[in-house]
Amino acid sequence: MVLLINPKTSKPTEINTRYFREPNNGLLILAALLDINDIDVELLDLEQFLALNDRERREIVLNSSSNHAIIGITCLTNTFHKAKKIAEDIKSVYPKKYIVMGGPHVSFLYDLILNEANTVIDFICVGESEYSFLQLTKILLNSSSDGKISSQIENKIKNIRGIAYKANKGSVQFTGTIDNIIDIDQLPLPARYKLIPQNYYYNVANVIINRGCPNQCSFCSRQELFKSTRIRTIESIMSELRDIESSQMYKFVNFYDNINLRKGFLKELVQTLKIEDFSLPWGCELRVDNITAQEAQLMKQAGCQVIATGIESASPKVLQRNFKYQDPEKVKRGLGYLKDHNISIQAYFVLGLPGETQKTFSTTLNYIDSLPLEEEDTINYFIATPYPGSKLWEEQDRFGIYIFEHDFSKYDCEHLIFETEDLTKDQLEEMYKKAKEVEKLYQRKEPISIK
């Protein structure tokens, strides 16, 4: 009765499938939650149909939608246009279906989206919405409103926080900010069994370690979306890893997000992986400015092959202005510890942050040249992007930026979106060309992509 849809991303179809990573598994957790509450749920992951064209994918969406009363669609900022098109296609054929959207983009812009003329979106689940979606689903399935938001439905959903919708009178209603799920261990493990077996070719499993982030980076919306940081227990993580291992479908695990946010957690995790003889190689995202030589050694012994880390800039001025409190010299030291144990590095840098100048850019390029990187390591340069919910989006005047690009499909960290007080669009374009030249010097022949 419920169909959950993950739109195809904007990645090119020639993406390397040797290490093809699962999408964010929030939708898989939602599917599991519905399943254990005896709600018939189907998962349609359009990333599993990369070889098909848009018309063929549309047919699959419509065929899959025919037997479901509620269609849930997730999206990011640069896939919102795809999610919106999916919703419009479904409503044009099945006008009595309820369309529910969720994800960070619609959570921050629900008012703007629902106020669009001729919108086909019925509800938006705002924020951390597993349980609000579950409650909303139960109400809609028990109603007899034929796809309409009746006064009876309105009266019932007023008691569910985190729901936005357009009332019959035409005004956008929001039921209030939802509380964080304090104990994220209570969420079920991702329903990977819901992925379509005949099209299943993900071989990198994402294991979410935490929700939220204590950092305050200007270009990230995570701290605003989740408000507080919560970390899963080792027992919960190992339970998921045993499921992944026993499925025999995966050859790599990616731990996400920064796994050394809490002192002692990283050491406990890798020691447990080693004790329990976890068989799959793995990678992770972490802050390298506070990693120790012992932790690097333990990571390698436990099967770590690669880490990804956001360095962003080598300029203390740029870092501080964008609330990235990280010492470039400590980063270099941490990278050295990891390279001492032959752990591959994916280092991420951001071009065009407020405070960036030609001089700070040169400083960062020289810094990259000084890092202890080897043939198997990679550098990735991304363009600063003001995602809705981030400080850059919310406080444009404070950061002295001018957003000239309003096509959200280009908010993919590969297109210029804004100018700064110090750099024009033309200057940023030239700098990005140089950054990509540097990036090419650090291209792994067979990448293990964990971002």
PDB file of C-alpha atoms in Angstrom, residues 142-327:
ATOM      1  CA  ASN A 142      -7.500   4.282   7.262  1.00  0.00           C
ATOM      2  CA  SER A 143      -9.198   7.203   5.551  1.00  0.00           C
ATOM      3  CA  SER A 144     -11.654   7.133   2.679  1.00  0.00           C
ATOM      4  CA  SER A 145     -10.802  10.492   1.178  1.00  0.00           C
ATOM      5  CA  ASP A 146      -9.713   9.360  -2.310  1.00  0.00           C
ATOM      6  CA  GLY A 147      -6.481  11.324  -2.321  1.00  0.00           C
ATOM      7  CA  LYS A 148      -7.946  14.470  -0.790  1.00  0.00           C
ATOM      8  CA  ILE A 149      -6.904  16.097   2.471  1.00  0.00           C
ATOM      9  CA  SER A 150     -10.262  16.064   4.187  1.00  0.00           C
ATOM     10  CA  SER A 151     -11.113  17.905   7.386  1.00  0.00           C
ATOM     11  CA  GLN A 152     -11.099  14.531   9.122  1.00  0.00           C
ATOM     12  CA  ILE A 153      -7.511  13.904   8.030  1.00  0.00           C
ATOM     13  CA  GLU A 154      -6.500  17.433   9.007  1.00  0.00           C
ATOM     14  CA  ASN A 155      -7.893  16.983  12.502  1.00  0.00           C
ATOM     15  CA  LYS A 156      -5.926  13.768  12.980  1.00  0.00           C
ATOM     16  CA  ILE A 157      -2.571  14.918  11.624  1.00  0.00           C
ATOM     17  CA  LYS A 158      -2.577  18.030  13.809  1.00  0.00           C
ATOM     18  CA  ASN A 159      -1.374  15.710  16.560  1.00  0.00           C
ATOM     19  CA  ILE A 160       1.633  14.532  14.517  1.00  0.00           C
ATOM     20  CA  ARG A 161       4.581  16.898  14.675  1.00  0.00           C
ATOM     21  CA  GLY A 162       6.809  17.374  11.650  1.00  0.00           C
ATOM     22  CA  ILE A 163       4.130  17.388   8.927  1.00  0.00           C
ATOM     23  CA  ALA A 164       3.608  20.209   6.411  1.00  0.00           C
ATOM     24  CA  TYR A 165       0.695  20.271   3.987  1.00  0.00           C
ATOM     25  CA  LYS A 166      -1.566  22.609   2.081  1.00  0.00           C
ATOM     26  CA  ALA A 167      -4.945  22.877   3.752  1.00  0.00           C
ATOM     27  CA  ASN A 168      -8.218  22.938   1.859  1.00  0.00           C
ATOM     28  CA  LYS A 169      -8.377  26.696   2.422  1.00  0.00           C
ATOM     29  CA  GLY A 170      -5.116  27.079   0.510  1.00  0.00           C
ATOM     30  CA  SER A 171      -2.731  27.985   3.314  1.00  0.00           C
ATOM     31  CA  VAL A 172       0.336  25.922   4.173  1.00  0.00           C
ATOM     32  CA  GLN A 173       0.045  24.298   7.575  1.00  0.00           C
ATOM     33  CA  PHE A 174       2.920  22.947   9.678  1.00  0.00           C
ATOM     34  CA  THR A 175       2.231  20.809  12.716  1.00  0.00           C
ATOM     35  CA  GLY A 176       5.378  21.854  14.576  1.00  0.00           C
ATOM     36  CA  THR A 177       9.008  20.848  14.841  1.00  0.00           C
ATOM     37  CA  ILE A 178       9.487  17.177  15.591  1.00  0.00           C
ATOM     38  CA  ASP A 179      11.702  16.037  18.454  1.00  0.00           C
ATOM     39  CA  ASN A 180      14.892  14.152  17.714  1.00  0.00           C
ATOM     40  CA  ILE A 181      14.911  10.398  18.130  1.00  0.00           C
ATOM     41  CA  ILE A 182      17.048  10.256  21.261  1.00  0.00           C
ATOM     42  CA  ASP A 183      17.985   6.577  21.025  1.00  0.00           C
ATOM     43  CA  ILE A 184      18.699   5.890  17.359  1.00  0.00           C
ATOM     44  CA  ASP A 185      19.358   2.246  18.216  1.00  0.00           C
ATOM     45  CA  GLN A 186      15.574   1.859  18.423  1.00  0.00           C
ATOM     46  CA  LEU A 187      15.323   2.308  14.658  1.00  0.00           C
ATOM     47  CA  PRO A 188      15.229  -0.976  12.717  1.00  0.00           C
ATOM     48  CA  LEU A 189      18.148  -2.067  10.585  1.00  0.00           C
ATOM     49  CA  PRO A 190      17.937  -0.971   6.919  1.00  0.00           C
ATOM     50  CA  ALA A 191      15.646  -3.180   4.811  1.00  0.00           C
ATOM     51  CA  ARG A 192      18.219  -4.081   2.176  1.00  0.00           C
ATOM     52  CA  TYR A 193      16.030  -7.082   1.386  1.00  0.00           C
ATOM     53  CA  LYS A 194      13.557  -4.646  -0.197  1.00  0.00           C
ATOM     54  CA  LEU A 195      15.945  -3.768  -3.016  1.00  0.00           C
ATOM     55  CA  ILE A 196      15.001  -5.477  -6.280  1.00  0.00           C
ATOM     56  CA  PRO A 197      17.134  -8.647  -6.460  1.00  0.00           C
ATOM     57  CA  GLN A 198      17.360  -8.913 -10.244  1.00  0.00           C
ATOM     58  CA  ASN A 199      18.676  -5.360 -10.463  1.00  0.00           C
ATOM     59  CA  TYR A 200      20.777  -5.470  -7.348  1.00  0.00           C
ATOM     60  CA  TYR A 201      24.337  -4.473  -8.008  1.00  0.00           C
ATOM     61  CA  TYR A 202      25.327  -2.323  -5.108  1.00  0.00           C
ATOM     62  CA  ASN A 203      28.416  -3.793  -3.538  1.00  0.00           C
ATOM     63  CA  VAL A 204      29.369  -1.038  -1.113  1.00  0.00           C
ATOM     64  CA  ALA A 205      27.127  -0.954   1.955  1.00  0.00           C
ATOM     65  CA  ASN A 206      26.633   2.305   3.850  1.00  0.00           C
ATOM     66  CA  VAL A 207      26.522   1.904   7.606  1.00  0.00           C
ATOM     67  CA  ILE A 208      25.341   5.044   9.372  1.00  0.00           C
ATOM     68  CA  ILE A 209      27.255   5.516  12.621  1.00  0.00           C
ATOM     69  CA  ASN A 210      25.601   8.681  13.885  1.00  0.00           C
ATOM     70  CA  ARG A 211      23.042  11.369  13.294  1.00  0.00           C
ATOM     71  CA  GLY A 212      23.844  15.028  13.553  1.00  0.00           C
ATOM     72  CA  CYS A 213      27.193  16.722  13.832  1.00  0.00           C
ATOM     73  CA  PRO A 214      28.743  18.915  16.538  1.00  0.00           C
ATOM     74  CA  ASN A 215      30.668  20.899  13.927  1.00  0.00           C
ATOM     75  CA  GLN A 216      29.230  24.126  12.541  1.00  0.00           C
ATOM     76  CA  CYS A 217      30.627  24.302   8.999  1.00  0.00           C
ATOM     77  CA  SER A 218      29.008  27.109   7.020  1.00  0.00           C
ATOM     78  CA  PHE A 219      28.329  24.962   3.971  1.00  0.00           C
ATOM     79  CA  CYS A 220      26.587  22.064   5.750  1.00  0.00           C
ATOM     80  CA  SER A 221      22.938  21.796   6.803  1.00  0.00           C
ATOM     81  CA  ARG A 222      23.272  18.635   8.905  1.00  0.00           C
ATOM     82  CA  GLN A 223      23.527  20.398  12.249  1.00  0.00           C
ATOM     83  CA  GLU A 224      20.331  22.319  11.494  1.00  0.00           C
ATOM     84  CA  LEU A 225      18.485  19.263  10.206  1.00  0.00           C
ATOM     85  CA  PHE A 226      19.284  16.992  13.151  1.00  0.00           C
ATOM     86  CA  LYS A 227      19.898  19.589  15.892  1.00  0.00           C
ATOM     87  CA  SER A 228      21.844  17.211  18.164  1.00  0.00           C
ATOM     88  CA  THR A 229      24.442  14.494  17.685  1.00  0.00           C
ATOM     89  CA  ARG A 230      23.634  10.897  18.577  1.00  0.00           C
ATOM     90  CA  ILE A 231      25.878   7.877  18.087  1.00  0.00           C
ATOM     91  CA  ARG A 232      24.788   4.270  17.710  1.00  0.00           C
ATOM     92  CA  THR A 233      26.077   1.649  20.106  1.00  0.00           C
ATOM     93  CA  ILE A 234      28.743  -0.793  18.994  1.00  0.00           C
ATOM     94  CA  GLU A 235      26.236  -3.628  19.494  1.00  0.00           C
ATOM     95  CA  SER A 236      23.763  -2.059  17.064  1.00  0.00           C
ATOM     96  CA  ILE A 237      26.447  -1.451  14.450  1.00  0.00           C
ATOM     97  CA  MET A 238      27.795  -5.006  14.714  1.00  0.00           C
ATOM     98  CA  SER A 239      24.284  -6.411  14.292  1.00  0.00           C
ATOM     99  CA  GLU A 240      23.986  -4.574  10.981  1.00  0.00           C
ATOM    100  CA  LEU A 241      27.455  -5.645   9.904  1.00  0.00           C
ATOM    101  CA  ARG A 242      26.616  -9.297  10.547  1.00  0.00           C
ATOM    102  CA  ASP A 243      23.551  -8.933   8.306  1.00  0.00           C
ATOM    103  CA  ILE A 244      25.670  -7.355   5.567  1.00  0.00           C
ATOM    104  CA  GLU A 245      28.333 -10.019   5.873  1.00  0.00           C
ATOM    105  CA  SER A 246      25.862 -12.921   5.768  1.00  0.00           C
ATOM    106  CA  SER A 247      24.082 -11.542   2.684  1.00  0.00           C
ATOM    107  CA  GLN A 248      27.229 -12.256   0.634  1.00  0.00           C
ATOM    108  CA  MET A 249      26.281  -9.430  -1.751  1.00  0.00           C
ATOM    109  CA  TYR A 250      28.776  -6.816  -0.610  1.00  0.00           C
ATOM    110  CA  LYS A 251      32.519  -6.493  -0.908  1.00  0.00           C
ATOM    111  CA  PHE A 252      33.060  -3.238   0.941  1.00  0.00           C
ATOM    112  CA  VAL A 253      31.544  -1.273   3.844  1.00  0.00           C
ATOM    113  CA  ASN A 254      31.533   2.494   4.210  1.00  0.00           C
ATOM    114  CA  PHE A 255      31.084   3.900   7.724  1.00  0.00           C
ATOM    115  CA  TYR A 256      29.374   7.274   7.614  1.00  0.00           C
ATOM    116  CA  ASP A 257      29.689  10.046   8.904  1.00  0.00           C
ATOM    117  CA  ASN A 258      32.755  11.108  10.964  1.00  0.00           C
ATOM    118  CA  ILE A 259      33.399   8.067  13.111  1.00  0.00           C
ATOM    119  CA  ASN A 260      35.752   9.714  15.578  1.00  0.00           C
ATOM    120  CA  LEU A 261      33.420  12.424  16.847  1.00  0.00           C
ATOM    121  CA  ARG A 262      33.350  10.927  20.337  1.00  0.00           C
ATOM    122  CA  LYS A 263      36.568  10.205  22.143  1.00  0.00           C
ATOM    123  CA  GLY A 264      37.226   6.485  22.441  1.00  0.00           C
ATOM    124  CA  PHE A 265      34.491   5.384  20.004  1.00  0.00           C
ATOM    125  CA  LEU A 266      36.805   4.744  17.052  1.00  0.00           C
ATOM    126  CA  LYS A 267      39.147   2.618  19.130  1.00  0.00           C
ATOM    127  CA  GLU A 268      36.261   0.585  20.558  1.00  0.00           C
ATOM    128  CA  LEU A 269      34.776   0.019  17.104  1.00  0.00           C
ATOM    129  CA  VAL A 270      37.959  -1.167  15.411  1.00  0.00           C
ATOM    130  CA  GLN A 271      38.880  -3.404  18.333  1.00  0.00           C
ATOM    131  CA  THR A 272      35.446  -5.032  18.097  1.00  0.00           C
ATOM    132  CA  LEU A 273      35.802  -5.499  14.332  1.00  0.00           C
ATOM    133  CA  LYS A 274      39.095  -7.266  14.912  1.00  0.00           C
ATOM    134  CA  ILE A 275      37.853  -9.425  17.808  1.00  0.00           C
ATOM    135  CA  GLU A 276      34.772 -10.534  15.879  1.00  0.00           C
ATOM    136  CA  ASP A 277      36.889 -11.127  12.758  1.00  0.00           C
ATOM    137  CA  PHE A 278      34.729  -9.020  10.480  1.00  0.00           C
ATOM    138  CA  SER A 279      35.657 -10.218   7.002  1.00  0.00           C
ATOM    139  CA  LEU A 280      34.891  -7.290   4.689  1.00  0.00           C
ATOM    140  CA  PRO A 281      37.322  -4.454   3.993  1.00  0.00           C
ATOM    141  CA  TRP A 282      36.002  -1.052   4.934  1.00  0.00           C
ATOM    142  CA  GLY A 283      36.440   2.683   4.699  1.00  0.00           C
ATOM    143  CA  CYS A 284      35.176   5.611   6.697  1.00  0.00           C
ATOM    144  CA  GLU A 285      34.918   9.349   6.981  1.00  0.00           C
ATOM    145  CA  LEU A 286      36.724  10.938   9.899  1.00  0.00           C
ATOM    146  CA  ARG A 287      38.562  13.984  11.123  1.00  0.00           C
ATOM    147  CA  VAL A 288      42.264  13.345  10.762  1.00  0.00           C
ATOM    148  CA  ASP A 289      43.375  16.309  12.857  1.00  0.00           C
ATOM    149  CA  ASN A 290      42.769  14.378  16.072  1.00  0.00           C
ATOM    150  CA  ILE A 291      43.603  10.822  15.056  1.00  0.00           C
ATOM    151  CA  THR A 292      46.469   9.093  16.894  1.00  0.00           C
ATOM    152  CA  ALA A 293      49.199   6.809  15.598  1.00  0.00           C
ATOM    153  CA  GLN A 294      47.733   3.950  17.644  1.00  0.00           C
ATOM    154  CA  GLU A 295      44.254   4.453  16.175  1.00  0.00           C
ATOM    155  CA  ALA A 296      45.687   4.387  12.651  1.00  0.00           C
ATOM    156  CA  GLN A 297      47.458   1.118  13.422  1.00  0.00           C
ATOM    157  CA  LEU A 298      44.331  -0.447  14.902  1.00  0.00           C
ATOM    158  CA  MET A 299      42.250   0.664  11.901  1.00  0.00           C
ATOM    159  CA  LYS A 300      44.592  -1.096   9.509  1.00  0.00           C
ATOM    160  CA  GLN A 301      44.633  -4.243  11.604  1.00  0.00           C
ATOM    161  CA  ALA A 302      40.822  -4.259  11.584  1.00  0.00           C
ATOM    162  CA  GLY A 303      40.591  -4.098   7.777  1.00  0.00           C
ATOM    163  CA  CYS A 304      40.456  -0.380   6.964  1.00  0.00           C
ATOM    164  CA  GLN A 305      41.537   0.305   3.385  1.00  0.00           C
ATOM    165  CA  VAL A 306      40.613   3.948   2.830  1.00  0.00           C
ATOM    166  CA  ILE A 307      39.479   7.033   4.709  1.00  0.00           C
ATOM    167  CA  ALA A 308      37.829  10.199   3.439  1.00  0.00           C
ATOM    168  CA  THR A 309      38.316  13.516   5.146  1.00  0.00           C
ATOM    169  CA  GLY A 310      37.236  17.095   4.548  1.00  0.00           C
ATOM    170  CA  ILE A 311      40.265  19.368   4.669  1.00  0.00           C
ATOM    171  CA  GLU A 312      38.494  22.149   2.726  1.00  0.00           C
ATOM    172  CA  SER A 313      41.315  24.744   2.827  1.00  0.00           C
ATOM    173  CA  ALA A 314      44.799  25.295   4.169  1.00  0.00           C
ATOM    174  CA  SER A 315      44.016  28.887   5.108  1.00  0.00           C
ATOM    175  CA  PRO A 316      43.247  29.398   8.824  1.00  0.00           C
ATOM    176  CA  LYS A 317      41.388  32.559   7.843  1.00  0.00           C
ATOM    177  CA  VAL A 318      39.055  30.690   5.467  1.00  0.00           C
ATOM    178  CA  LEU A 319      38.552  27.834   7.905  1.00  0.00           C
ATOM    179  CA  GLN A 320      37.697  30.092  10.820  1.00  0.00           C
ATOM    180  CA  ARG A 321      35.338  32.286   8.823  1.00  0.00           C
ATOM    181  CA  ASN A 322      33.415  29.167   7.802  1.00  0.00           C
ATOM    182  CA  PHE A 323      33.420  27.612  11.282  1.00  0.00           C
ATOM    183  CA  LYS A 324      35.682  24.740  10.248  1.00  0.00           C
ATOM    184  CA  TYR A 325      37.830  24.609  13.354  1.00  0.00           C
ATOM    185  CA  GLN A 326      40.717  22.482  12.154  1.00  0.00           C
ATOM    186  CA  ASP A 327      44.489  22.956  12.239  1.00  0.00           C
TER     187      ASP A 327
END
